[in-house]
Amino acid sequence: MFVGRETELAALAAAWARTPAAMLVVGEAGIGKSRLVAEFTATVGALVAEGGADPGSTAYAPFVPVLRRLVREYGPELVPGGGRWGLARLLPELGEADEQPGLGRARLFEEVLLLVERAAERRPLVLVLEDLHWADQASRDLLAFLLRNLMRPGVLVVATSREPLRLPGAQTLRVPPLRPEEVARMLGRSDVELIVARSEGNPLFVEALADAGTATPASLRELLLAGAERLGRTSLDVLRTAAVAGRRTPHEVLRAVAGLDDLALDEALRPIVRVRLLLVDGDGYVFRHALIRDAVYDDLLPGERRRLHARCAEAWPDLAADHWHAAGDRPRAYAAARRARRWERVLELWDQVPAGERAGVLELAARDALHAGDAERAEELASRALDETGDPLRAAHLLELRAGVRDLLGEESLNDLREAVRLAPREARPIGALAGTLHWNGQDDEARALAHQARALGDTRSLVTLAALTALEGDLDAASALFTEARAAASDDDTRLVAYASEADVLEAAGEHARAEEVARRGMAQARRVGMARSRGAHIAANLAEPLCSLGRWKEAREVVQTALALDPPPIHRAWLLLVLGTVAVCEGSLKEAAGIARQARPLMRGRSRGYDSCLEPDLLEGGIALAEGDLERAALLADHALTAHDLTLSRRYAWPLLVVAAQAGRIRRAPDGISTIGRVQEAHRSTFEAECGGSWEPAVAAWRAVGQPYALGRALVRAAEQDPDRAGGPLREAASIAARLGAEPLRREVEAAAAVTRVSLTPGHGLSSREREVLGLVAEGLSNRQIAERLFISARTSGVHVSNIIAKLGVASRVEAAAVARRTGLL
């Protein structure tokens, strides 16, 4: 009998009223968590999909029955590709999973999210996940992802656990012991003092003690089995069979294993259900509590367990591998695990794997580990597979797989790809992958030749590499045409999205910030449409945030980055997002935040997976932080590291910015030979470096103005004002306007310091009188002193005095410059 829990039921109802929402129901074993949830779900007009974890359960086990229910209810067509890219790994009934490179578990997570949200469009949905204290890390990661990203109303996630868990956005609901009056209502009697004292209000123990009568059980096991001792022989055998079968047993499986016909099974089950050792659950049966199942299972003799596990394996193909393994039949356990694609179970049975199949098994296990999000494990398994194989073609595919894993981990992959091409010189994919990696590492001639070779062999992605190389030659229109061709010819979504990401990247590098933003936004929309927002979409998000940062739209850049980070993207994509966020933080003056971001990003970029440009980014961010903090010693150490540990001639984007840091730290006065200068942005960085080394700041001001990067322009204006104090007014006032518009605290302080030294007024009116502003407006119209005098009914001499005063106050040298400054700073 269910009693009490009015407060807890009200809390669940309140969560249901504000969906999307999540509730974590916490309490000790037997306290009634599952019963509470069942009572609640019985009152809502929603589809209820339930799953749960068991001790030692496999990856994503709590979600499998949930997903299976949704797919059977609505079909796999709710997600792109019918679930073949992600869900098929967990639900074999969807068919063989289609491989797509570089996606890992990100695709699975996105497909689960889409399935849940689109199911909720058809009918409100409650997801129940039991016993999460036993859940594997992959399941907890998937749950955290769902809770961060569920946006659609009509979805409530209810999880139960014996211990508190950190789940984003979930409200914790603790289930307390029953009060004495509730125990009395539950048992329908008033003499409950002894039961209350011994059970401490735990409903499971209350029922067990009531079943035990006047007897005093010697142990918890005896207490839990008190109801079982009064069962007949057949019923007890069925109960034991259910304990061996698992947490929940379908009726058909229980009938087959028990060896009873329907009538005999019903008669055997009736007393078990009556004493509530088993509960009816849809088309099957579930133990009222896991502790009861454990007690029944532990009461079996070893021989009984093995025999029952063997019979369960024969009757239940989905779990045959586990049951054969528990039965001690390793050959059959291996065969069943192989059929079910349970590669980790296969690896536990390694002695059963034929020598000729071991490399293939390890490759499949590596792909499965990558899909589960364990890239380190995937790398280890791919390496083991390479040790096992003697087939050059398989070795080439394994090397390409390991290179892809290492790329996601931020590690070096060039050597693997070179060896893959050596072993399989006519395989298009390894050749194309090598071409792309060589391009990232600045080896353009070889990259171009290999990309053409791979394209001729049918590798569409090589068009992306050729497009990026064309952009480096300065022909952005031709490059964009190649990117468009790559997207049109691509046979898979990932290649199309890579083309968007690469095009946005090369446009940003060329200083075409607005075009880069437009391409990146189209790519992100496409990623959302095909269910890849978390994987490749996060990559493109970094390519969108970067031009937003360059344009000074820092709030938008932050929003893009934070949305993408909430999706828990792969390590290398997370690093790129963090680096943009760190750059924004430095520009805003949030140096503590920037330092924390740098500490997060550095370990994610452990090697040169994306060439020198990639591995130099953390150095550049940390150098910027050190300079902003005034720590020239640290900035000098970082500059020395960049100059000695890296070949800056291989960097296309970060060599000149790092040389600027080195110059500001006083470590260098001349650029090393061979540093390339490709595009307007790099020209601006080079002009900045040359100015830091004693040259004029005017070219840097002009270059940053042409590129359209306001923060860099503002800093160059300050340095130009310091270099020419007699003409400092205009530059400093423009820089002050930029700092105010961007919210750039460091730039504001630099402007004020320079203004104090040069004695320039930064007031909004630039110290101009109302008459001088009137004269300035006429100057901007192109009128001469005499024409101004006639317009204002003053003498030409007075007009000339006003113009001279205006030029002096604005800190400019001519009437034309005065008009230009007035327009830029809002005076006109």
PDB file of C-alpha atoms in Angstrom, residues 100-326:
ATOM      1  CA  GLN A 100      31.266   8.403 -40.569  1.00  0.00           C
ATOM      2  CA  PRO A 101      34.771   9.572 -39.746  1.00  0.00           C
ATOM      3  CA  GLY A 102      35.622  11.793 -36.830  1.00  0.00           C
ATOM      4  CA  LEU A 103      32.238  11.824 -35.104  1.00  0.00           C
ATOM      5  CA  GLY A 104      32.761   9.703 -31.991  1.00  0.00           C
ATOM      6  CA  ARG A 105      29.992   9.718 -29.433  1.00  0.00           C
ATOM      7  CA  ALA A 106      28.971  13.233 -30.432  1.00  0.00           C
ATOM      8  CA  ARG A 107      26.653  11.903 -33.161  1.00  0.00           C
ATOM      9  CA  LEU A 108      25.008   9.459 -30.732  1.00  0.00           C
ATOM     10  CA  PHE A 109      24.354  12.222 -28.205  1.00  0.00           C
ATOM     11  CA  GLU A 110      22.827  14.467 -30.863  1.00  0.00           C
ATOM     12  CA  GLU A 111      20.608  11.688 -32.206  1.00  0.00           C
ATOM     13  CA  VAL A 112      19.358  10.866 -28.695  1.00  0.00           C
ATOM     14  CA  LEU A 113      18.567  14.551 -28.108  1.00  0.00           C
ATOM     15  CA  LEU A 114      16.723  14.812 -31.414  1.00  0.00           C
ATOM     16  CA  LEU A 115      14.801  11.581 -30.762  1.00  0.00           C
ATOM     17  CA  VAL A 116      13.664  12.783 -27.328  1.00  0.00           C
ATOM     18  CA  GLU A 117      12.682  16.282 -28.457  1.00  0.00           C
ATOM     19  CA  ARG A 118      10.882  15.120 -31.569  1.00  0.00           C
ATOM     20  CA  ALA A 119       9.069  12.404 -29.621  1.00  0.00           C
ATOM     21  CA  ALA A 120       7.913  15.115 -27.218  1.00  0.00           C
ATOM     22  CA  GLU A 121       6.451  17.037 -30.171  1.00  0.00           C
ATOM     23  CA  ARG A 122       3.999  14.184 -30.641  1.00  0.00           C
ATOM     24  CA  ARG A 123       3.148  13.545 -26.986  1.00  0.00           C
ATOM     25  CA  PRO A 124       4.476  14.778 -23.634  1.00  0.00           C
ATOM     26  CA  LEU A 125       7.261  12.536 -22.388  1.00  0.00           C
ATOM     27  CA  VAL A 126       8.597  11.351 -19.031  1.00  0.00           C
ATOM     28  CA  LEU A 127      12.000   9.631 -19.060  1.00  0.00           C
ATOM     29  CA  VAL A 128      12.600   7.494 -15.969  1.00  0.00           C
ATOM     30  CA  LEU A 129      16.168   6.353 -15.280  1.00  0.00           C
ATOM     31  CA  GLU A 130      16.501   4.124 -12.216  1.00  0.00           C
ATOM     32  CA  ASP A 131      19.504   3.406  -9.982  1.00  0.00           C
ATOM     33  CA  LEU A 132      21.928   5.882 -11.504  1.00  0.00           C
ATOM     34  CA  HIS A 133      24.394   5.184  -8.680  1.00  0.00           C
ATOM     35  CA  TRP A 134      25.257   2.089 -10.743  1.00  0.00           C
ATOM     36  CA  ALA A 135      25.387   3.881 -14.094  1.00  0.00           C
ATOM     37  CA  ASP A 136      28.597   3.948 -16.121  1.00  0.00           C
ATOM     38  CA  GLN A 137      30.312   7.254 -16.889  1.00  0.00           C
ATOM     39  CA  ALA A 138      29.169   7.250 -20.518  1.00  0.00           C
ATOM     40  CA  SER A 139      25.525   7.072 -19.390  1.00  0.00           C
ATOM     41  CA  ARG A 140      26.043   9.906 -16.931  1.00  0.00           C
ATOM     42  CA  ASP A 141      27.709  11.979 -19.654  1.00  0.00           C
ATOM     43  CA  LEU A 142      24.776  11.391 -21.999  1.00  0.00           C
ATOM     44  CA  LEU A 143      22.309  12.349 -19.263  1.00  0.00           C
ATOM     45  CA  ALA A 144      24.256  15.531 -18.469  1.00  0.00           C
ATOM     46  CA  PHE A 145      24.252  16.395 -22.179  1.00  0.00           C
ATOM     47  CA  LEU A 146      20.491  15.937 -22.386  1.00  0.00           C
ATOM     48  CA  LEU A 147      19.857  18.023 -19.296  1.00  0.00           C
ATOM     49  CA  ARG A 148      22.015  20.876 -20.621  1.00  0.00           C
ATOM     50  CA  ASN A 149      20.407  20.913 -24.038  1.00  0.00           C
ATOM     51  CA  LEU A 150      16.764  19.868 -23.720  1.00  0.00           C
ATOM     52  CA  MET A 151      14.829  22.960 -24.739  1.00  0.00           C
ATOM     53  CA  ARG A 152      11.453  21.588 -25.761  1.00  0.00           C
ATOM     54  CA  PRO A 153       8.553  21.774 -23.283  1.00  0.00           C
ATOM     55  CA  GLY A 154       6.850  18.507 -22.451  1.00  0.00           C
ATOM     56  CA  VAL A 155       9.939  16.534 -21.399  1.00  0.00           C
ATOM     57  CA  LEU A 156      10.550  15.568 -17.781  1.00  0.00           C
ATOM     58  CA  VAL A 157      13.564  13.481 -16.779  1.00  0.00           C
ATOM     59  CA  VAL A 158      13.196  11.643 -13.469  1.00  0.00           C
ATOM     60  CA  ALA A 159      16.263   9.796 -12.192  1.00  0.00           C
ATOM     61  CA  THR A 160      16.691   7.803  -8.984  1.00  0.00           C
ATOM     62  CA  SER A 161      19.872   7.211  -7.037  1.00  0.00           C
ATOM     63  CA  ARG A 162      20.963   6.068  -3.606  1.00  0.00           C
ATOM     64  CA  GLU A 163      23.446   8.910  -3.475  1.00  0.00           C
ATOM     65  CA  PRO A 164      23.403  12.535  -4.637  1.00  0.00           C
ATOM     66  CA  LEU A 165      24.744  13.132  -8.140  1.00  0.00           C
ATOM     67  CA  ARG A 166      25.825  16.328  -9.861  1.00  0.00           C
ATOM     68  CA  LEU A 167      23.391  16.666 -12.740  1.00  0.00           C
ATOM     69  CA  PRO A 168      23.129  20.053 -14.497  1.00  0.00           C
ATOM     70  CA  GLY A 169      19.826  21.765 -13.888  1.00  0.00           C
ATOM     71  CA  ALA A 170      18.289  18.873 -11.952  1.00  0.00           C
ATOM     72  CA  GLN A 171      16.388  19.484  -8.724  1.00  0.00           C
ATOM     73  CA  THR A 172      17.231  16.990  -5.979  1.00  0.00           C
ATOM     74  CA  LEU A 173      14.296  15.428  -4.150  1.00  0.00           C
ATOM     75  CA  ARG A 174      15.242  13.477  -1.032  1.00  0.00           C
ATOM     76  CA  VAL A 175      12.808  10.758   0.037  1.00  0.00           C
ATOM     77  CA  PRO A 176      12.528  10.647   3.846  1.00  0.00           C
ATOM     78  CA  PRO A 177      11.611   7.636   6.048  1.00  0.00           C
ATOM     79  CA  LEU A 178       7.938   7.036   6.727  1.00  0.00           C
ATOM     80  CA  ARG A 179       6.520   8.573   9.877  1.00  0.00           C
ATOM     81  CA  PRO A 180       4.947   6.224  12.503  1.00  0.00           C
ATOM     82  CA  GLU A 181       1.417   7.154  11.481  1.00  0.00           C
ATOM     83  CA  GLU A 182       2.265   6.411   7.851  1.00  0.00           C
ATOM     84  CA  VAL A 183       3.632   3.006   8.797  1.00  0.00           C
ATOM     85  CA  ALA A 184       0.380   2.308  10.645  1.00  0.00           C
ATOM     86  CA  ARG A 185      -1.657   3.287   7.577  1.00  0.00           C
ATOM     87  CA  MET A 186       0.568   1.184   5.356  1.00  0.00           C
ATOM     88  CA  LEU A 187       0.076  -1.951   7.444  1.00  0.00           C
ATOM     89  CA  GLY A 188      -3.490  -1.265   8.442  1.00  0.00           C
ATOM     90  CA  ARG A 189      -2.761  -1.747  12.137  1.00  0.00           C
ATOM     91  CA  SER A 190      -1.870   0.375  15.124  1.00  0.00           C
ATOM     92  CA  ASP A 191       0.669  -1.779  16.976  1.00  0.00           C
ATOM     93  CA  VAL A 192       3.639  -0.740  14.877  1.00  0.00           C
ATOM     94  CA  GLU A 193       6.066   0.651  17.462  1.00  0.00           C
ATOM     95  CA  LEU A 194       8.468  -2.284  17.196  1.00  0.00           C
ATOM     96  CA  ILE A 195       8.342  -2.352  13.383  1.00  0.00           C
ATOM     97  CA  VAL A 196       8.934   1.415  13.210  1.00  0.00           C
ATOM     98  CA  ALA A 197      11.899   1.105  15.557  1.00  0.00           C
ATOM     99  CA  ARG A 198      13.488  -1.790  13.657  1.00  0.00           C
ATOM    100  CA  SER A 199      12.749  -0.549  10.129  1.00  0.00           C
ATOM    101  CA  GLU A 200      13.572   3.109  10.842  1.00  0.00           C
ATOM    102  CA  GLY A 201      10.713   4.009   8.515  1.00  0.00           C
ATOM    103  CA  ASN A 202      12.174   2.228   5.445  1.00  0.00           C
ATOM    104  CA  PRO A 203       9.113   0.911   3.530  1.00  0.00           C
ATOM    105  CA  LEU A 204      10.933  -2.151   2.198  1.00  0.00           C
ATOM    106  CA  PHE A 205      11.951  -3.203   5.693  1.00  0.00           C
ATOM    107  CA  VAL A 206       8.511  -2.345   7.063  1.00  0.00           C
ATOM    108  CA  GLU A 207       6.913  -4.802   4.647  1.00  0.00           C
ATOM    109  CA  ALA A 208       9.558  -7.446   5.224  1.00  0.00           C
ATOM    110  CA  LEU A 209       9.199  -7.215   9.013  1.00  0.00           C
ATOM    111  CA  ALA A 210       5.435  -7.416   8.706  1.00  0.00           C
ATOM    112  CA  ASP A 211       5.804 -10.534   6.533  1.00  0.00           C
ATOM    113  CA  ALA A 212       8.175 -12.093   9.083  1.00  0.00           C
ATOM    114  CA  GLY A 213       5.486 -12.036  11.766  1.00  0.00           C
ATOM    115  CA  THR A 214       6.784 -12.674  15.256  1.00  0.00           C
ATOM    116  CA  ALA A 215      10.042 -14.182  13.992  1.00  0.00           C
ATOM    117  CA  THR A 216      13.255 -12.255  14.350  1.00  0.00           C
ATOM    118  CA  PRO A 217      15.371 -12.610  11.161  1.00  0.00           C
ATOM    119  CA  ALA A 218      19.064 -13.099  11.871  1.00  0.00           C
ATOM    120  CA  SER A 219      20.211 -10.990   8.918  1.00  0.00           C
ATOM    121  CA  LEU A 220      19.068  -8.553   6.276  1.00  0.00           C
ATOM    122  CA  ARG A 221      19.046 -11.380   3.739  1.00  0.00           C
ATOM    123  CA  GLU A 222      16.657 -13.396   5.863  1.00  0.00           C
ATOM    124  CA  LEU A 223      14.529 -10.301   6.355  1.00  0.00           C
ATOM    125  CA  LEU A 224      14.283  -9.711   2.614  1.00  0.00           C
ATOM    126  CA  LEU A 225      13.542 -13.383   1.921  1.00  0.00           C
ATOM    127  CA  ALA A 226      10.907 -13.705   4.615  1.00  0.00           C
ATOM    128  CA  GLY A 227       8.101 -13.691   2.041  1.00  0.00           C
ATOM    129  CA  ALA A 228       9.925 -16.164  -0.203  1.00  0.00           C
ATOM    130  CA  GLU A 229      10.126 -18.842   2.482  1.00  0.00           C
ATOM    131  CA  ARG A 230       6.360 -19.364   2.326  1.00  0.00           C
ATOM    132  CA  LEU A 231       6.298 -19.927  -1.451  1.00  0.00           C
ATOM    133  CA  GLY A 232       5.667 -23.301  -2.978  1.00  0.00           C
ATOM    134  CA  ARG A 233       8.444 -25.162  -4.793  1.00  0.00           C
ATOM    135  CA  THR A 234       7.403 -24.102  -8.292  1.00  0.00           C
ATOM    136  CA  SER A 235       6.941 -20.472  -7.310  1.00  0.00           C
ATOM    137  CA  LEU A 236      10.324 -20.409  -5.596  1.00  0.00           C
ATOM    138  CA  ASP A 237      11.955 -21.841  -8.737  1.00  0.00           C
ATOM    139  CA  VAL A 238      10.334 -19.114 -10.855  1.00  0.00           C
ATOM    140  CA  LEU A 239      11.521 -16.438  -8.398  1.00  0.00           C
ATOM    141  CA  ARG A 240      15.065 -17.803  -8.587  1.00  0.00           C
ATOM    142  CA  THR A 241      14.868 -17.855 -12.380  1.00  0.00           C
ATOM    143  CA  ALA A 242      13.816 -14.209 -12.404  1.00  0.00           C
ATOM    144  CA  ALA A 243      16.723 -13.307 -10.092  1.00  0.00           C
ATOM    145  CA  VAL A 244      19.198 -14.882 -12.511  1.00  0.00           C
ATOM    146  CA  ALA A 245      17.545 -13.340 -15.569  1.00  0.00           C
ATOM    147  CA  GLY A 246      18.136  -9.783 -14.391  1.00  0.00           C
ATOM    148  CA  ARG A 247      16.565  -6.603 -13.124  1.00  0.00           C
ATOM    149  CA  ARG A 248      13.519  -6.967 -15.367  1.00  0.00           C
ATOM    150  CA  THR A 249      12.409 -10.154 -17.110  1.00  0.00           C
ATOM    151  CA  PRO A 250      10.009 -10.300 -20.062  1.00  0.00           C
ATOM    152  CA  HIS A 251       7.159 -12.800 -19.657  1.00  0.00           C
ATOM    153  CA  GLU A 252       8.231 -14.834 -22.687  1.00  0.00           C
ATOM    154  CA  VAL A 253      11.787 -15.193 -21.395  1.00  0.00           C
ATOM    155  CA  LEU A 254      10.608 -16.226 -17.924  1.00  0.00           C
ATOM    156  CA  ARG A 255       8.264 -18.822 -19.440  1.00  0.00           C
ATOM    157  CA  ALA A 256      10.985 -20.278 -21.649  1.00  0.00           C
ATOM    158  CA  VAL A 257      13.580 -20.485 -18.884  1.00  0.00           C
ATOM    159  CA  ALA A 258      11.144 -21.840 -16.282  1.00  0.00           C
ATOM    160  CA  GLY A 259       9.940 -24.499 -18.735  1.00  0.00           C
ATOM    161  CA  LEU A 260       6.277 -23.958 -17.831  1.00  0.00           C
ATOM    162  CA  ASP A 261       3.218 -23.446 -19.970  1.00  0.00           C
ATOM    163  CA  ASP A 262       1.217 -20.253 -19.580  1.00  0.00           C
ATOM    164  CA  LEU A 263      -1.257 -21.610 -17.035  1.00  0.00           C
ATOM    165  CA  ALA A 264       1.419 -23.192 -14.876  1.00  0.00           C
ATOM    166  CA  LEU A 265       3.540 -20.035 -15.005  1.00  0.00           C
ATOM    167  CA  ASP A 266       0.568 -17.864 -14.026  1.00  0.00           C
ATOM    168  CA  GLU A 267      -0.156 -20.105 -11.056  1.00  0.00           C
ATOM    169  CA  ALA A 268       3.483 -19.995  -9.974  1.00  0.00           C
ATOM    170  CA  LEU A 269       3.694 -16.197 -10.344  1.00  0.00           C
ATOM    171  CA  ARG A 270       0.473 -15.352  -8.555  1.00  0.00           C
ATOM    172  CA  PRO A 271       1.769 -15.877  -4.980  1.00  0.00           C
ATOM    173  CA  ILE A 272       5.062 -14.159  -5.843  1.00  0.00           C
ATOM    174  CA  VAL A 273       3.201 -11.077  -7.035  1.00  0.00           C
ATOM    175  CA  ARG A 274       0.774 -11.286  -4.112  1.00  0.00           C
ATOM    176  CA  VAL A 275       3.597 -10.928  -1.556  1.00  0.00           C
ATOM    177  CA  ARG A 276       5.138  -8.259  -3.820  1.00  0.00           C
ATOM    178  CA  LEU A 277       8.497  -9.876  -4.346  1.00  0.00           C
ATOM    179  CA  LEU A 278       7.902  -9.340  -8.069  1.00  0.00           C
ATOM    180  CA  LEU A 279       5.784  -6.589  -9.607  1.00  0.00           C
ATOM    181  CA  VAL A 280       4.030  -6.711 -12.956  1.00  0.00           C
ATOM    182  CA  ASP A 281       5.754  -4.261 -15.329  1.00  0.00           C
ATOM    183  CA  GLY A 282       4.104  -4.080 -18.737  1.00  0.00           C
ATOM    184  CA  ASP A 283       4.786  -7.370 -20.491  1.00  0.00           C
ATOM    185  CA  GLY A 284       7.277  -8.509 -17.885  1.00  0.00           C
ATOM    186  CA  TYR A 285       8.186  -8.600 -14.222  1.00  0.00           C
ATOM    187  CA  VAL A 286      10.498  -6.540 -12.072  1.00  0.00           C
ATOM    188  CA  PHE A 287      11.731  -7.094  -8.515  1.00  0.00           C
ATOM    189  CA  ARG A 288      10.149  -4.741  -6.027  1.00  0.00           C
ATOM    190  CA  HIS A 289      13.643  -3.847  -4.978  1.00  0.00           C
ATOM    191  CA  ALA A 290      17.141  -4.675  -6.188  1.00  0.00           C
ATOM    192  CA  LEU A 291      18.062  -5.876  -2.689  1.00  0.00           C
ATOM    193  CA  ILE A 292      15.413  -8.604  -2.920  1.00  0.00           C
ATOM    194  CA  ARG A 293      16.828  -9.772  -6.219  1.00  0.00           C
ATOM    195  CA  ASP A 294      20.355  -9.786  -4.767  1.00  0.00           C
ATOM    196  CA  ALA A 295      19.203 -11.797  -1.754  1.00  0.00           C
ATOM    197  CA  VAL A 296      17.465 -14.394  -3.941  1.00  0.00           C
ATOM    198  CA  TYR A 297      20.453 -14.623  -6.278  1.00  0.00           C
ATOM    199  CA  ASP A 298      22.947 -14.978  -3.438  1.00  0.00           C
ATOM    200  CA  ASP A 299      20.844 -17.816  -1.983  1.00  0.00           C
ATOM    201  CA  LEU A 300      21.451 -19.966  -5.065  1.00  0.00           C
ATOM    202  CA  LEU A 301      24.109 -22.677  -5.191  1.00  0.00           C
ATOM    203  CA  PRO A 302      26.881 -22.156  -7.792  1.00  0.00           C
ATOM    204  CA  GLY A 303      25.616 -25.027  -9.929  1.00  0.00           C
ATOM    205  CA  GLU A 304      22.082 -23.644  -9.906  1.00  0.00           C
ATOM    206  CA  ARG A 305      23.319 -20.253 -11.054  1.00  0.00           C
ATOM    207  CA  ARG A 306      25.319 -21.693 -13.955  1.00  0.00           C
ATOM    208  CA  ARG A 307      22.415 -23.845 -15.165  1.00  0.00           C
ATOM    209  CA  LEU A 308      19.920 -20.992 -14.972  1.00  0.00           C
ATOM    210  CA  HIS A 309      22.301 -18.562 -16.686  1.00  0.00           C
ATOM    211  CA  ALA A 310      22.751 -21.068 -19.521  1.00  0.00           C
ATOM    212  CA  ARG A 311      18.983 -21.383 -19.945  1.00  0.00           C
ATOM    213  CA  CYS A 312      18.610 -17.584 -19.889  1.00  0.00           C
ATOM    214  CA  ALA A 313      21.261 -17.306 -22.585  1.00  0.00           C
ATOM    215  CA  GLU A 314      19.331 -19.657 -24.843  1.00  0.00           C
ATOM    216  CA  ALA A 315      16.029 -17.907 -24.242  1.00  0.00           C
ATOM    217  CA  TRP A 316      17.252 -14.288 -24.392  1.00  0.00           C
ATOM    218  CA  PRO A 317      19.582 -13.556 -27.345  1.00  0.00           C
ATOM    219  CA  ASP A 318      19.930  -9.839 -26.467  1.00  0.00           C
ATOM    220  CA  LEU A 319      21.723 -10.719 -23.207  1.00  0.00           C
ATOM    221  CA  ALA A 320      23.156 -14.071 -24.239  1.00  0.00           C
ATOM    222  CA  ALA A 321      26.770 -12.873 -23.965  1.00  0.00           C
ATOM    223  CA  ASP A 322      26.356 -11.888 -20.327  1.00  0.00           C
ATOM    224  CA  HIS A 323      24.510 -15.059 -19.377  1.00  0.00           C
ATOM    225  CA  TRP A 324      26.938 -17.411 -21.137  1.00  0.00           C
ATOM    226  CA  HIS A 325      29.777 -15.561 -19.447  1.00  0.00           C
ATOM    227  CA  ALA A 326      28.127 -15.937 -16.017  1.00  0.00           C
TER     228      ALA A 326
END
